[in-house]
Short mmCIF file of C-alpha atoms in Angstrom, two decimals:
data_model
loop_
_atom_site.label_atom_id
_atom_site.label_comp_id
_atom_site.label_asym_id
_atom_site.label_seq_id
_atom_site.Cartn_x
_atom_site.Cartn_y
_atom_site.Cartn_z
CA MET A 1 -10.31 -25.49 0.58
CA LYS A 2 -6.81 -26.36 -0.63
CA VAL A 3 -4.95 -23.16 -1.39
CA GLN A 4 -3.03 -24.80 -4.23
CA ALA A 5 -6.31 -25.40 -6.08
CA ARG A 6 -7.34 -21.76 -5.76
CA ILE A 7 -4.26 -19.55 -5.93
CA THR A 8 -1.95 -19.07 -8.91
CA LEU A 9 1.06 -16.78 -9.31
CA THR A 10 1.27 -13.80 -11.64
CA GLY A 11 4.56 -12.23 -12.71
CA ARG A 12 8.14 -13.34 -12.19
CA ALA A 13 11.37 -11.90 -10.76
CA LEU A 14 9.51 -8.95 -9.27
CA ARG A 15 11.43 -6.88 -6.75
CA ARG A 16 9.44 -5.60 -3.77
CA PRO A 17 6.01 -5.66 -5.48
CA GLU A 18 4.42 -3.51 -2.78
CA CYS A 19 1.63 -1.91 -4.85
CA ILE A 20 -0.43 -3.15 -7.80
CA LEU A 21 -2.57 -1.18 -10.24
CA ALA A 22 -4.97 -3.26 -12.33
CA GLN A 23 -6.86 -2.38 -15.51
CA PRO A 24 -9.96 -4.16 -16.89
CA SER A 25 -7.85 -5.19 -19.90
CA GLY A 26 -5.82 -7.45 -17.62
CA ASP A 27 -2.76 -5.20 -17.66
CA LEU A 28 -1.03 -4.81 -14.32
CA PHE A 29 1.41 -2.13 -13.19
CA VAL A 30 3.46 -3.08 -10.14
CA ALA A 31 5.86 -1.08 -8.00
CA ASP A 32 9.42 -2.32 -8.56
CA LEU A 33 12.81 -1.13 -7.38
CA GLY A 34 13.52 1.97 -9.44
CA GLY A 35 10.36 1.96 -11.54
CA VAL A 36 7.03 0.35 -12.45
CA MET A 37 6.74 -3.15 -13.89
CA HIS A 38 4.13 -3.60 -16.62
CA ILE A 39 2.72 -7.14 -16.74
CA ALA A 40 0.68 -7.64 -19.92
CA PRO A 41 -2.31 -10.02 -20.10
CA ASP A 42 -0.13 -12.57 -21.92
CA GLY A 43 2.45 -12.46 -19.11
CA ALA A 44 5.04 -10.35 -20.93
CA GLN A 45 6.88 -7.94 -18.63
CA GLN A 46 8.55 -4.59 -19.19
CA LEU A 47 10.10 -2.37 -16.54
CA ILE A 48 9.21 1.31 -16.96
CA ARG A 49 12.20 3.09 -15.47
CA PRO A 50 12.86 6.86 -15.57
CA LEU A 51 14.95 7.76 -18.61
CA ASP A 52 15.94 11.27 -17.52
CA ALA A 53 16.34 11.13 -13.71
CA GLY A 54 15.02 9.35 -10.66
CA GLY A 55 17.97 7.40 -9.31
CA PRO A 56 20.09 6.28 -7.70
CA PHE A 57 18.76 2.85 -8.52
CA ALA A 58 19.00 -0.31 -6.46
CA PRO A 59 21.61 -2.87 -7.51
CA ASP A 60 20.27 -5.46 -9.94
CA GLU A 61 21.18 -8.32 -7.60
CA ASN A 62 20.74 -8.70 -3.85
CA PRO A 63 19.62 -5.19 -2.92
CA ILE A 64 19.48 -4.64 0.84
CA ILE A 65 15.93 -3.34 0.91
CA ASP A 66 15.48 -2.94 4.66
CA GLY A 67 18.76 -1.06 4.90
CA ASN A 68 17.97 1.21 1.95
CA GLN A 69 20.31 4.17 1.97
CA GLY A 70 18.53 6.36 -0.55
CA PHE A 71 18.02 4.42 -3.77
CA SER A 72 14.74 4.72 -5.63
CA MET A 73 12.10 2.46 -4.06
CA PRO A 74 8.58 3.17 -5.40
CA ASN A 75 6.07 2.19 -2.74
CA GLY A 76 2.54 3.37 -3.50
CA LEU A 77 1.21 4.11 -6.99
CA CYS A 78 -1.92 5.62 -8.48
CA PHE A 79 -3.02 6.48 -12.01
CA ASP A 80 -3.48 10.08 -13.07
CA ALA A 81 -6.21 11.15 -15.50
CA GLN A 82 -4.01 10.21 -18.48
CA GLY A 83 -3.13 6.76 -17.14
CA ASP A 84 0.40 7.71 -16.12
CA PHE A 85 1.71 7.19 -12.59
CA VAL A 86 2.01 9.15 -9.38
CA ILE A 87 4.62 7.51 -7.17
CA ALA A 88 5.23 7.82 -3.44
CA ASN A 89 8.92 6.92 -3.28
CA PHE A 90 9.85 5.42 0.08
CA GLY A 91 13.54 5.35 -0.82
CA THR A 92 14.13 8.90 -2.01
CA ASN A 93 11.44 10.51 0.22
CA LEU A 94 9.76 12.18 -2.76
CA VAL A 95 6.43 12.25 -4.57
CA GLU A 96 7.07 11.77 -8.26
CA HIS A 97 5.34 11.51 -11.62
CA LEU A 98 6.30 8.92 -14.24
CA THR A 99 4.84 8.63 -17.72
CA ARG A 100 4.47 5.27 -19.44
CA SER A 101 7.19 6.39 -21.84
CA GLY A 102 9.61 6.87 -18.93
CA HIS A 103 9.60 10.63 -18.39
CA ARG A 104 10.02 11.37 -14.70
CA SER A 105 9.29 14.64 -12.89
CA LEU A 106 9.23 15.81 -9.27
CA LEU A 107 5.86 16.63 -7.72
CA ALA A 108 6.90 17.36 -4.14
CA ASP A 109 9.98 17.10 -1.91
CA THR A 110 8.81 19.32 0.98
CA VAL A 111 5.52 19.95 2.77
CA THR A 112 4.07 22.88 4.71
CA TRP A 113 2.94 22.18 8.29
CA PRO A 114 0.09 23.98 10.09
CA ASP A 115 2.62 26.18 11.94
CA GLY A 116 3.86 27.48 8.60
CA SER A 117 7.17 25.61 8.65
CA ARG A 118 8.29 23.79 5.54
CA ARG A 119 9.99 20.45 6.02
CA PRO A 120 11.25 17.49 3.97
CA ILE A 121 8.48 15.00 3.25
CA GLY A 122 9.94 11.93 4.99
CA LYS A 123 8.96 8.36 4.16
CA ALA A 124 6.39 8.92 1.39
CA ASN A 125 4.10 5.90 1.31
CA PHE A 126 0.98 6.12 -0.87
CA PRO A 127 -0.76 8.62 -3.23
CA ALA A 128 -4.43 9.01 -4.19
CA ILE A 129 -6.33 11.47 -6.39
CA ASP A 130 -9.83 12.51 -5.32
CA HIS A 131 -12.92 13.37 -7.40
CA GLU A 132 -11.83 16.99 -7.59
CA GLY A 133 -8.38 16.12 -8.94
CA ARG A 134 -6.47 16.94 -5.77
CA LEU A 135 -3.43 14.80 -5.02
CA TRP A 136 -3.25 13.33 -1.51
CA PHE A 137 -0.40 11.27 -0.09
CA SER A 138 0.48 9.53 3.15
CA VAL A 139 3.82 9.69 4.96
CA THR A 140 4.69 6.83 7.30
CA ALA A 141 7.12 8.83 9.44
CA SER A 142 9.78 11.48 9.26
CA ALA A 143 13.13 10.26 8.01
CA GLU A 144 14.58 10.74 11.49
CA ALA A 145 11.83 8.73 13.19
CA TRP A 146 12.23 5.96 10.63
CA GLN A 147 15.93 5.72 11.37
CA ARG A 148 15.10 5.35 15.08
CA PHE A 149 12.40 2.77 14.37
CA ARG A 150 12.86 -0.50 16.28
CA ALA A 151 10.33 -3.32 16.47
CA ARG A 152 6.91 -1.80 17.21
CA ASP A 153 7.89 1.54 18.72
CA LEU A 154 7.42 3.67 15.61
CA GLU A 155 6.71 7.22 16.69
CA THR A 156 3.39 8.90 16.06
CA ASP A 157 4.65 11.48 13.58
CA GLY A 158 3.06 10.12 10.42
CA TYR A 159 0.72 12.37 8.48
CA ILE A 160 -1.46 12.94 5.42
CA ALA A 161 -0.81 15.79 2.98
CA VAL A 162 -2.54 17.20 -0.08
CA ILE A 163 -1.54 19.20 -3.15
CA ASP A 164 -4.62 21.20 -4.11
CA ASP A 165 -3.48 22.21 -7.59
CA TRP A 166 -0.89 19.99 -9.24
CA ARG A 167 0.29 19.25 -12.75
CA PRO A 168 2.66 16.60 -14.11
CA GLY A 169 6.08 18.08 -14.66
CA GLU A 170 5.67 20.83 -12.05
CA PRO A 171 6.52 20.72 -8.33
CA GLY A 172 3.41 21.45 -6.27
CA GLN A 173 2.75 23.05 -2.89
CA ALA A 174 1.96 20.22 -0.47
CA ARG A 175 0.38 20.90 2.92
CA VAL A 176 -0.33 18.69 5.95
CA VAL A 177 -4.03 18.03 6.63
CA ALA A 178 -3.84 15.28 9.30
CA MET A 179 -1.10 14.65 11.86
CA ASP A 180 -0.16 12.33 14.71
CA LEU A 181 -0.69 9.09 12.81
CA GLN A 182 1.30 6.00 13.70
CA GLY A 183 2.88 4.33 10.71
CA THR A 184 0.65 5.97 8.08
CA ASN A 185 0.30 3.58 5.16
CA GLU A 186 -2.11 3.08 2.28
CA LEU A 187 -5.06 5.46 1.92
CA ARG A 188 -8.23 5.31 -0.17
CA PHE A 189 -11.44 7.28 -0.60
CA SER A 190 -14.95 5.91 -0.24
CA PRO A 191 -16.77 5.63 -3.60
CA ASP A 192 -18.69 8.84 -2.92
CA GLY A 193 -15.56 10.69 -1.79
CA ALA A 194 -17.10 11.57 1.57
CA HIS A 195 -14.59 9.60 3.66
CA LEU A 196 -10.87 8.94 3.54
CA TYR A 197 -9.59 5.65 4.96
CA VAL A 198 -5.97 5.09 5.98
CA ALA A 199 -4.06 2.18 7.45
CA GLU A 200 -2.22 3.09 10.65
CA THR A 201 0.15 0.14 10.51
CA ALA A 202 1.96 0.69 13.79
CA ALA A 203 -1.34 1.37 15.60
CA ASP A 204 -2.71 -1.94 14.24
CA HIS A 205 -5.97 -0.54 12.89
CA LEU A 206 -7.72 1.32 10.07
CA THR A 207 -8.68 4.96 10.55
CA ARG A 208 -11.44 6.92 8.83
CA PHE A 209 -11.87 10.68 8.33
CA ARG A 210 -14.72 12.73 6.92
CA VAL A 211 -13.58 14.84 3.97
CA GLY A 212 -14.76 18.45 4.23
CA PRO A 213 -14.56 21.58 2.08
CA GLY A 214 -11.08 22.73 1.18
CA ALA A 215 -9.60 19.24 1.59
CA THR A 216 -10.09 19.23 5.34
CA LEU A 217 -10.24 16.02 7.40
CA THR A 218 -12.45 15.76 10.48
CA GLU A 219 -14.29 13.19 12.62
CA ARG A 220 -11.29 10.89 12.97
CA GLU A 221 -12.32 7.42 14.13
CA VAL A 222 -11.09 3.82 14.15
CA TYR A 223 -12.78 1.80 11.42
CA GLY A 224 -13.43 -1.81 12.38
CA PRO A 225 -11.65 -3.56 15.27
CA ASP A 226 -9.45 -1.44 17.55
CA ARG A 227 -6.63 -3.92 16.94
CA LEU A 228 -6.36 -6.29 14.02
CA GLY A 229 -3.48 -8.28 15.49
CA GLY A 230 -0.95 -8.02 12.69
CA ASP A 231 -0.36 -4.45 11.45
CA PRO A 232 -2.54 -3.55 8.43
CA ASP A 233 -0.63 -2.33 5.38
CA GLY A 234 -2.52 -2.15 2.08
CA PHE A 235 -6.27 -2.45 1.56
CA ALA A 236 -9.08 -2.27 -0.98
CA PHE A 237 -12.88 -2.40 -1.00
CA ASP A 238 -14.70 -5.22 -2.77
CA ALA A 239 -17.99 -4.82 -4.63
CA HIS A 240 -19.97 -5.58 -1.46
CA GLY A 241 -18.39 -2.92 0.77
CA ASN A 242 -16.02 -5.26 2.59
CA LEU A 243 -12.60 -3.72 3.26
CA TRP A 244 -9.87 -6.31 2.55
CA THR A 245 -6.53 -5.57 4.21
CA THR A 246 -3.19 -7.32 4.53
CA LEU A 247 -1.57 -7.85 7.93
CA ILE A 248 2.11 -7.54 7.18
CA SER A 249 3.37 -8.92 10.51
CA ARG A 250 1.29 -12.11 10.15
CA ASP A 251 1.17 -12.62 6.38
CA THR A 252 -2.60 -12.76 6.66
CA LEU A 253 -5.43 -11.31 4.57
CA VAL A 254 -8.52 -10.18 6.48
CA ALA A 255 -11.76 -8.38 5.67
CA ILE A 256 -13.67 -5.80 7.69
CA THR A 257 -17.37 -6.02 6.91
CA PRO A 258 -19.59 -2.92 6.63
CA GLU A 259 -20.80 -3.83 10.13
CA GLY A 260 -17.23 -3.58 11.46
CA GLU A 261 -16.58 -7.31 11.95
CA GLY A 262 -13.11 -8.63 11.17
CA LEU A 263 -12.89 -11.91 9.21
CA THR A 264 -9.77 -13.92 8.33
CA LEU A 265 -9.64 -14.80 4.61
CA TRP A 266 -6.17 -16.23 4.00
CA GLU A 267 -3.31 -17.21 6.32
CA ASP A 268 -0.13 -17.58 4.33
CA GLY A 269 2.97 -19.49 5.41
CA ASP A 270 4.43 -20.65 8.70
CA GLN A 271 4.43 -17.16 10.18
CA ALA A 272 0.63 -17.18 10.28
CA ALA A 273 0.77 -20.61 11.89
CA GLU A 274 3.22 -19.33 14.49
CA HIS A 275 0.86 -16.50 15.35
CA ARG A 276 -1.95 -18.98 15.94
CA GLY A 277 0.35 -21.10 18.07
CA ALA A 278 1.37 -18.13 20.18
CA ALA A 279 -2.26 -17.25 20.79
CA GLU A 280 -2.78 -20.80 22.03
CA GLY A 281 0.25 -20.67 24.33
CA ALA A 282 2.63 -22.64 22.10
CA PRO A 283 6.27 -21.53 21.62
CA THR A 284 6.91 -19.18 18.71
CA SER A 285 10.03 -17.74 17.07
CA ALA A 286 10.88 -14.06 16.78
CA HIS A 287 9.34 -12.01 13.99
CA ARG A 288 10.86 -12.77 10.60
CA PRO A 289 9.81 -12.42 6.97
CA GLY A 290 7.18 -14.94 5.95
CA ASP A 291 7.90 -18.05 3.95
CA GLY A 292 4.65 -18.46 2.05
CA LEU A 293 3.40 -17.24 -1.31
CA ALA A 294 3.31 -13.57 -0.25
CA PRO A 295 6.10 -13.03 2.31
CA ARG A 296 5.55 -9.76 4.18
CA MET A 297 2.09 -9.43 2.63
CA ALA A 298 1.58 -5.76 1.85
CA SER A 299 -1.31 -5.01 -0.52
CA VAL A 300 -4.47 -6.30 -2.18
CA THR A 301 -5.98 -5.20 -5.50
CA PHE A 302 -9.13 -6.18 -7.40
CA GLY A 303 -8.76 -6.44 -11.17
CA GLY A 304 -10.05 -8.03 -14.33
CA PRO A 305 -13.08 -6.88 -16.34
CA ASP A 306 -15.45 -7.81 -13.49
CA LEU A 307 -13.14 -6.68 -10.63
CA GLN A 308 -13.33 -10.20 -9.22
CA THR A 309 -9.66 -11.16 -9.69
CA VAL A 310 -7.60 -10.57 -6.55
CA TYR A 311 -3.88 -9.80 -6.67
CA VAL A 312 -1.77 -9.75 -3.49
CA GLY A 313 1.44 -7.73 -3.24
CA SER A 314 4.29 -8.18 -0.79
CA LEU A 315 7.67 -6.84 0.23
CA GLY A 316 9.45 -10.17 0.00
CA GLY A 317 7.79 -11.98 -2.88
CA SER A 318 8.83 -12.22 -6.52
CA SER A 319 5.34 -12.82 -7.95
CA LEU A 320 1.71 -11.98 -7.13
CA PRO A 321 -0.63 -14.58 -5.61
CA THR A 322 -3.79 -14.42 -7.70
CA PHE A 323 -7.26 -15.87 -7.15
CA ARG A 324 -10.93 -15.25 -7.89
CA SER A 325 -13.02 -13.37 -5.37
CA PRO A 326 -16.38 -14.94 -4.44
CA LEU A 327 -19.36 -14.01 -6.61
CA PRO A 328 -22.07 -11.68 -5.27
CA GLY A 329 -24.00 -13.34 -2.48
CA ALA A 330 -21.33 -15.99 -1.83
CA PRO A 331 -19.61 -16.20 1.57
CA LEU A 332 -16.12 -14.78 1.96
CA PRO A 333 -13.40 -17.42 1.51
CA HIS A 334 -10.94 -18.80 4.05
CA TRP A 335 -7.66 -20.35 2.93
CA SER A 336 -4.63 -21.55 4.84
CA HIS A 337 -1.19 -22.28 3.37
CA ARG A 338 1.89 -23.63 5.10
CA GLY A 339 5.39 -23.07 3.78
CA SER A 340 7.14 -26.17 2.48
#
């Protein structure tokens, strides 16, 4: 299939659209530097930025994202019960709450470890709220490990934490419930809440835990292939139980079937082509941001009234590649796009 006939772009002038929340109405809420961008069904955009705190904010033009020195950089988002936002802020190393009217409050800046010590959170990545209302969040690495990070040698000091009893507007008591994760990224619960899935980006695979009483995590195991070959970042389940995940180092979208098989769905840009060439023994350039529709592909979200519209987020794009997921019973798609 020709990708141009299938994929359109949603949104404009987005800045680091790492995470996307979709509502059946067609409204989208996208992580943006310093806030959350609301994209209405008619395409109108409005940036929801904290009115009372939350900075420092990134410069309006040419922010140096990879060299971020502490400005607000919302990474993962989730809705709370009122439809407001919980934000894992990768720039300020905080977990925050933001209402749609722009009121910002701190939820957590430190976390308690099993040894009883209390430490700064580190690189907060992604939040999720379970069926019991507990707030979970992933942390990619400590701030110190992130500063030492070079190429693929990210240390195994990522973790998952939970706040058992939290309320918007009040700092909560966060505690570590899983440790020794390598590049902890997006996390999601199974529909029945029995399992928690998390992307270990630097370990190049998805990990699954069983959720036990008291927000405990046990039975840690790799879910799907041991190595996906491109560093999984964000992921989501489709209506058929397939786990779709982005490979940020290859700008590729893959699916892991319920049987554990990995399938390539979309290869975006010349970076994906270079990866194929390297596998075949052809010369390839050093790693660089992609040049396709979703450079540094980072997340996937299902939206629309039937949850069949797919939106793809990225670190380097300014809009969201958008396409229709196959209907029930149809085979999974496979696209390929080369940068111009």
